[in-house]
């Protein structure tokens, strides 16, 4: 098997499979050499040996990048590898299956990967509390795609997942990230070439917010915003999903926690504010964009929420001004007053905290708009004040369309464009003239300082006498004798008499 693998790997890595020459299989049939390599690889990734399955999937991924039509026939076999208990085999299977996605196989592949994310021991964020759902504490309520491919988050919000024993591979954060990246890549590859139902794709992104189990908020928010801006037909459905996410109090309250994918909230707020005119307006949307936990979000997210709230308020005001009556007048007064109170409690309650610039500028603008509407509607009239209908044009005068990064460079520069001549009279220079630096203060006299050498001019001139002999070398200094008196030595002690015993005086030892 090792020799067979080395032959296949060499042929794939060295692009020998692109050489057109006939090959013969074990039965004696002539076939393409690349097809023969793909058929022989089945012996590896269908083997029970984990090492053979791993190397087979590695080579299959390389073959898929060069000849994808040969690997497409092994779709079912690779899908079975997604349930392997070995994580390394699962990772290679995800890599191979991601490149095999087509319009026909996209939905089944995404459903298989999402089912693994749901049926795991990872605790996902639930859309509603257990008390509201009235279910047992052992039951987990998680979003999931139904058999038709529609999202159950958009349909009913929750689904009861059965208790099932799964391996720890699915709970590994690395595997969950790889599965989510594969889902996003398969759906958005080549400008959504494989995606035919964009509502299903938006619902899938909303499901991943709850079942991801890892922090992928930035990736999900980028994809959600990208598909909403690019595909006009899905914008109305994206607004529904944005309302679903923003109305989830559990998701908003836990936005500061890790793994809650809070960046999706600011993207949902932007979508709801930018395309609010595509759906029937409601005063409840203003409350969704000004939640009580807004101060827990980052400064950039707070600015997006306040800006979106202004757009939704202006759009709602334009809609209700079309059928003006005393009830609508009271509703406008009530909503305007409650919005002013909400802004005051959220941002102006603590005067010691300085608001960031991007939040403070939008907040002042929103406060002035509310103040203007409140003054205009102070008295009931036969028709709505003009400000109610014209306020929306502050935000929706021009449609925001996607622009490529290289679009500006493709615009030709007009030949008669003159950027040096003034359009009107030159603007006078009102800047202050630069004053010269002040002269340094005079230093105090140091003539009497013994540590400072005098200047050269102050040194007197002395004649040099050449009659005296000049010594080339200085005489060596002789060591001076020490004048210290020697210390008197103490007298040595007198000798102590010692008696030495001779051998004759030694006692005899009995043997």
Short mmCIF file of C-alpha atoms in Angstrom, two decimals, residues 123-353:
data_model
loop_
_atom_site.label_atom_id
_atom_site.label_comp_id
_atom_site.label_asym_id
_atom_site.label_seq_id
_atom_site.Cartn_x
_atom_site.Cartn_y
_atom_site.Cartn_z
CA UNK A 123 -23.73 24.93 25.37
CA UNK A 124 -25.08 27.37 22.80
CA UNK A 125 -26.90 30.59 23.49
CA UNK A 126 -30.64 30.07 23.51
CA UNK A 127 -33.01 32.55 21.84
CA UNK A 128 -35.41 32.58 24.81
CA UNK A 129 -35.26 31.74 28.47
CA UNK A 130 -36.36 28.34 29.74
CA UNK A 131 -39.20 29.90 31.69
CA UNK A 132 -40.70 31.38 28.54
CA UNK A 133 -40.35 28.12 26.64
CA UNK A 134 -41.86 26.06 29.47
CA UNK A 135 -39.54 23.12 28.91
CA UNK A 136 -37.54 20.88 31.18
CA UNK A 137 -34.08 21.98 32.28
CA UNK A 138 -32.44 18.99 30.60
CA UNK A 139 -33.79 19.94 27.16
CA UNK A 140 -31.68 22.18 24.94
CA UNK A 141 -33.53 24.45 22.54
CA UNK A 142 -31.35 25.29 19.56
CA UNK A 143 -31.93 26.56 16.04
CA UNK A 144 -31.61 24.10 13.18
CA UNK A 145 -32.52 23.78 9.51
CA UNK A 146 -35.57 21.70 8.75
CA UNK A 147 -35.86 19.08 6.01
CA UNK A 148 -36.85 21.67 3.39
CA UNK A 149 -33.79 23.80 4.13
CA UNK A 150 -35.68 26.66 5.81
CA UNK A 151 -34.41 28.14 9.05
CA UNK A 152 -36.43 27.38 12.14
CA UNK A 153 -35.12 30.54 13.78
CA UNK A 154 -37.16 32.59 11.34
CA UNK A 155 -40.12 30.24 11.64
CA UNK A 156 -40.55 29.61 15.35
CA UNK A 157 -37.31 30.56 16.99
CA UNK A 158 -36.36 27.30 18.69
CA UNK A 159 -36.22 23.56 18.15
CA UNK A 160 -35.85 20.76 20.69
CA UNK A 161 -32.73 18.76 19.92
CA UNK A 162 -32.75 15.09 21.01
CA UNK A 163 -30.32 13.76 23.57
CA UNK A 164 -27.51 12.03 21.77
CA UNK A 165 -24.03 10.91 22.72
CA UNK A 166 -21.42 12.48 20.49
CA UNK A 167 -17.65 12.39 20.53
CA UNK A 168 -15.54 15.22 21.85
CA UNK A 169 -14.36 16.06 18.33
CA UNK A 170 -17.41 18.21 17.64
CA UNK A 171 -16.82 20.17 20.84
CA UNK A 172 -13.29 21.05 19.80
CA UNK A 173 -13.12 24.80 19.01
CA UNK A 174 -10.71 24.18 16.14
CA UNK A 175 -13.14 21.79 14.46
CA UNK A 176 -16.09 24.11 14.98
CA UNK A 177 -14.16 26.99 13.41
CA UNK A 178 -13.23 24.79 10.43
CA UNK A 179 -16.85 23.71 9.96
CA UNK A 180 -18.16 27.28 10.09
CA UNK A 181 -15.47 28.52 7.70
CA UNK A 182 -16.37 25.72 5.30
CA UNK A 183 -20.07 26.66 5.43
CA UNK A 184 -19.34 30.32 4.74
CA UNK A 185 -16.84 29.51 2.00
CA UNK A 186 -19.13 27.09 0.19
CA UNK A 187 -22.06 29.52 0.20
CA UNK A 188 -20.18 32.71 -0.76
CA UNK A 189 -17.60 31.30 -3.18
CA UNK A 190 -17.28 33.11 -6.52
CA UNK A 191 -19.86 35.75 -5.62
CA UNK A 192 -22.45 33.20 -4.43
CA UNK A 193 -22.22 31.00 -7.52
CA UNK A 194 -23.45 27.93 -5.59
CA UNK A 195 -26.26 29.73 -3.71
CA UNK A 196 -29.67 29.76 -5.35
CA UNK A 197 -31.84 30.57 -2.31
CA UNK A 198 -30.45 33.66 -0.57
CA UNK A 199 -33.12 33.71 2.11
CA UNK A 200 -31.94 30.26 3.16
CA UNK A 201 -28.35 31.58 3.30
CA UNK A 202 -29.31 34.57 5.48
CA UNK A 203 -31.24 32.25 7.79
CA UNK A 204 -28.22 29.97 7.98
CA UNK A 205 -26.03 32.86 9.11
CA UNK A 206 -28.59 33.73 11.78
CA UNK A 207 -28.59 30.11 12.98
CA UNK A 208 -24.82 30.11 13.25
CA UNK A 209 -25.00 33.00 15.70
CA UNK A 210 -26.61 30.65 18.21
CA UNK A 211 -24.99 27.29 17.48
CA UNK A 212 -21.43 28.36 16.69
CA UNK A 213 -20.08 27.82 20.18
CA UNK A 214 -17.00 29.90 19.26
CA UNK A 215 -16.37 33.56 18.57
CA UNK A 216 -17.10 34.05 14.86
CA UNK A 217 -19.11 37.27 15.16
CA UNK A 218 -16.92 39.28 12.79
CA UNK A 219 -17.08 36.65 10.05
CA UNK A 220 -20.83 36.24 10.33
CA UNK A 221 -21.46 39.99 10.38
CA UNK A 222 -19.29 40.54 7.29
CA UNK A 223 -21.12 37.84 5.34
CA UNK A 224 -24.54 39.03 6.49
CA UNK A 225 -23.81 42.60 5.45
CA UNK A 226 -22.21 41.54 2.17
CA UNK A 227 -25.13 39.42 0.96
CA UNK A 228 -27.66 42.06 2.04
CA UNK A 229 -25.91 44.86 0.15
CA UNK A 230 -25.22 42.80 -2.98
CA UNK A 231 -28.57 41.02 -3.37
CA UNK A 232 -31.51 43.41 -3.47
CA UNK A 233 -34.14 40.66 -3.33
CA UNK A 234 -32.97 39.46 0.08
CA UNK A 235 -32.95 42.82 1.86
CA UNK A 236 -36.54 42.55 3.07
CA UNK A 237 -35.85 39.12 4.56
CA UNK A 238 -32.62 40.38 6.11
CA UNK A 239 -34.65 43.00 7.95
CA UNK A 240 -36.82 40.25 9.44
CA UNK A 241 -33.77 38.34 10.62
CA UNK A 242 -32.24 41.53 12.00
CA UNK A 243 -35.39 42.14 14.04
CA UNK A 244 -35.24 38.56 15.27
CA UNK A 245 -31.66 38.99 16.50
CA UNK A 246 -32.21 42.42 18.04
CA UNK A 247 -35.36 41.32 19.83
CA UNK A 248 -33.46 38.51 21.57
CA UNK A 249 -32.89 40.04 24.99
CA UNK A 250 -30.61 37.20 26.03
CA UNK A 251 -28.27 37.86 23.11
CA UNK A 252 -28.19 41.61 23.79
CA UNK A 253 -27.64 41.25 27.55
CA UNK A 254 -24.75 38.81 27.07
CA UNK A 255 -23.10 40.83 24.34
CA UNK A 256 -20.01 41.45 26.50
CA UNK A 257 -19.43 37.75 27.14
CA UNK A 258 -17.03 35.70 25.05
CA UNK A 259 -18.50 33.55 22.29
CA UNK A 260 -21.79 35.46 22.00
CA UNK A 261 -20.94 36.88 18.54
CA UNK A 262 -21.99 40.40 19.53
CA UNK A 263 -20.66 42.06 16.30
CA UNK A 264 -23.73 40.61 14.55
CA UNK A 265 -25.89 42.96 16.61
CA UNK A 266 -24.36 46.11 15.14
CA UNK A 267 -24.69 44.66 11.63
CA UNK A 268 -28.35 43.86 12.31
CA UNK A 269 -28.88 47.42 13.55
CA UNK A 270 -27.28 48.83 10.41
CA UNK A 271 -29.47 46.67 8.13
CA UNK A 272 -32.62 47.61 10.01
CA UNK A 273 -31.80 51.32 9.78
CA UNK A 274 -30.49 51.40 6.20
CA UNK A 275 -33.34 49.43 4.60
CA UNK A 276 -36.20 50.22 6.99
CA UNK A 277 -38.31 51.66 4.15
CA UNK A 278 -38.61 48.17 2.59
CA UNK A 279 -40.77 46.91 5.46
CA UNK A 280 -43.79 48.40 7.23
CA UNK A 281 -42.46 50.80 9.82
CA UNK A 282 -43.12 50.29 13.50
CA UNK A 283 -42.37 52.29 16.62
CA UNK A 284 -41.16 49.08 18.26
CA UNK A 285 -38.07 49.12 16.03
CA UNK A 286 -36.90 52.30 17.77
CA UNK A 287 -36.96 50.46 21.09
CA UNK A 288 -34.99 47.56 19.58
CA UNK A 289 -32.24 49.97 18.55
CA UNK A 290 -32.10 51.66 21.96
CA UNK A 291 -31.97 48.69 24.38
CA UNK A 292 -31.15 49.03 28.03
CA UNK A 293 -27.83 47.23 27.58
CA UNK A 294 -26.59 49.54 24.82
CA UNK A 295 -23.94 51.07 27.07
CA UNK A 296 -22.28 47.64 27.40
CA UNK A 297 -21.37 47.60 23.71
CA UNK A 298 -18.27 49.17 22.19
CA UNK A 299 -18.16 52.80 21.04
CA UNK A 300 -18.40 51.84 17.36
CA UNK A 301 -21.43 49.64 18.02
CA UNK A 302 -23.17 52.35 20.04
CA UNK A 303 -22.69 54.83 17.19
CA UNK A 304 -24.25 52.36 14.72
CA UNK A 305 -27.25 51.81 16.99
CA UNK A 306 -27.91 55.53 17.49
CA UNK A 307 -27.57 56.25 13.75
CA UNK A 308 -29.95 53.43 12.88
CA UNK A 309 -32.45 54.62 15.47
CA UNK A 310 -32.51 58.07 13.82
CA UNK A 311 -33.22 56.53 10.41
CA UNK A 312 -35.99 54.30 11.73
CA UNK A 313 -37.59 57.19 13.61
CA UNK A 314 -37.54 59.43 10.54
CA UNK A 315 -39.01 56.67 8.34
CA UNK A 316 -41.75 55.88 10.87
CA UNK A 317 -42.58 59.58 11.19
CA UNK A 318 -42.99 59.89 7.42
CA UNK A 319 -45.32 56.87 7.24
CA UNK A 320 -47.64 57.98 10.03
CA UNK A 321 -47.80 61.56 8.75
CA UNK A 322 -49.68 60.33 5.66
CA UNK A 323 -52.87 59.64 7.65
CA UNK A 324 -52.77 62.39 10.27
CA UNK A 325 -55.48 62.43 12.94
CA UNK A 326 -55.70 63.09 16.69
CA UNK A 327 -54.73 59.50 17.52
CA UNK A 328 -51.63 59.70 15.33
CA UNK A 329 -50.76 63.06 16.85
CA UNK A 330 -50.89 61.61 20.36
CA UNK A 331 -48.82 58.60 19.20
CA UNK A 332 -46.13 60.85 17.70
CA UNK A 333 -45.99 62.90 20.89
CA UNK A 334 -45.76 59.79 23.04
CA UNK A 335 -43.04 58.09 20.95
CA UNK A 336 -40.99 61.28 20.73
CA UNK A 337 -41.18 61.86 24.46
CA UNK A 338 -40.29 58.26 25.32
CA UNK A 339 -37.35 58.33 22.90
CA UNK A 340 -36.03 61.51 24.52
CA UNK A 341 -36.30 59.90 27.93
CA UNK A 342 -34.52 56.75 26.69
CA UNK A 343 -31.61 58.73 25.27
CA UNK A 344 -31.34 60.72 28.47
CA UNK A 345 -31.27 57.60 30.65
CA UNK A 346 -28.80 55.74 28.45
CA UNK A 347 -26.20 58.40 27.75
CA UNK A 348 -26.88 61.52 29.80
CA UNK A 349 -27.55 59.91 33.15
CA UNK A 350 -23.91 59.93 34.26
CA UNK A 351 -22.43 63.36 33.57
CA UNK A 352 -18.97 62.27 34.77
CA UNK A 353 -18.49 59.85 31.86
#
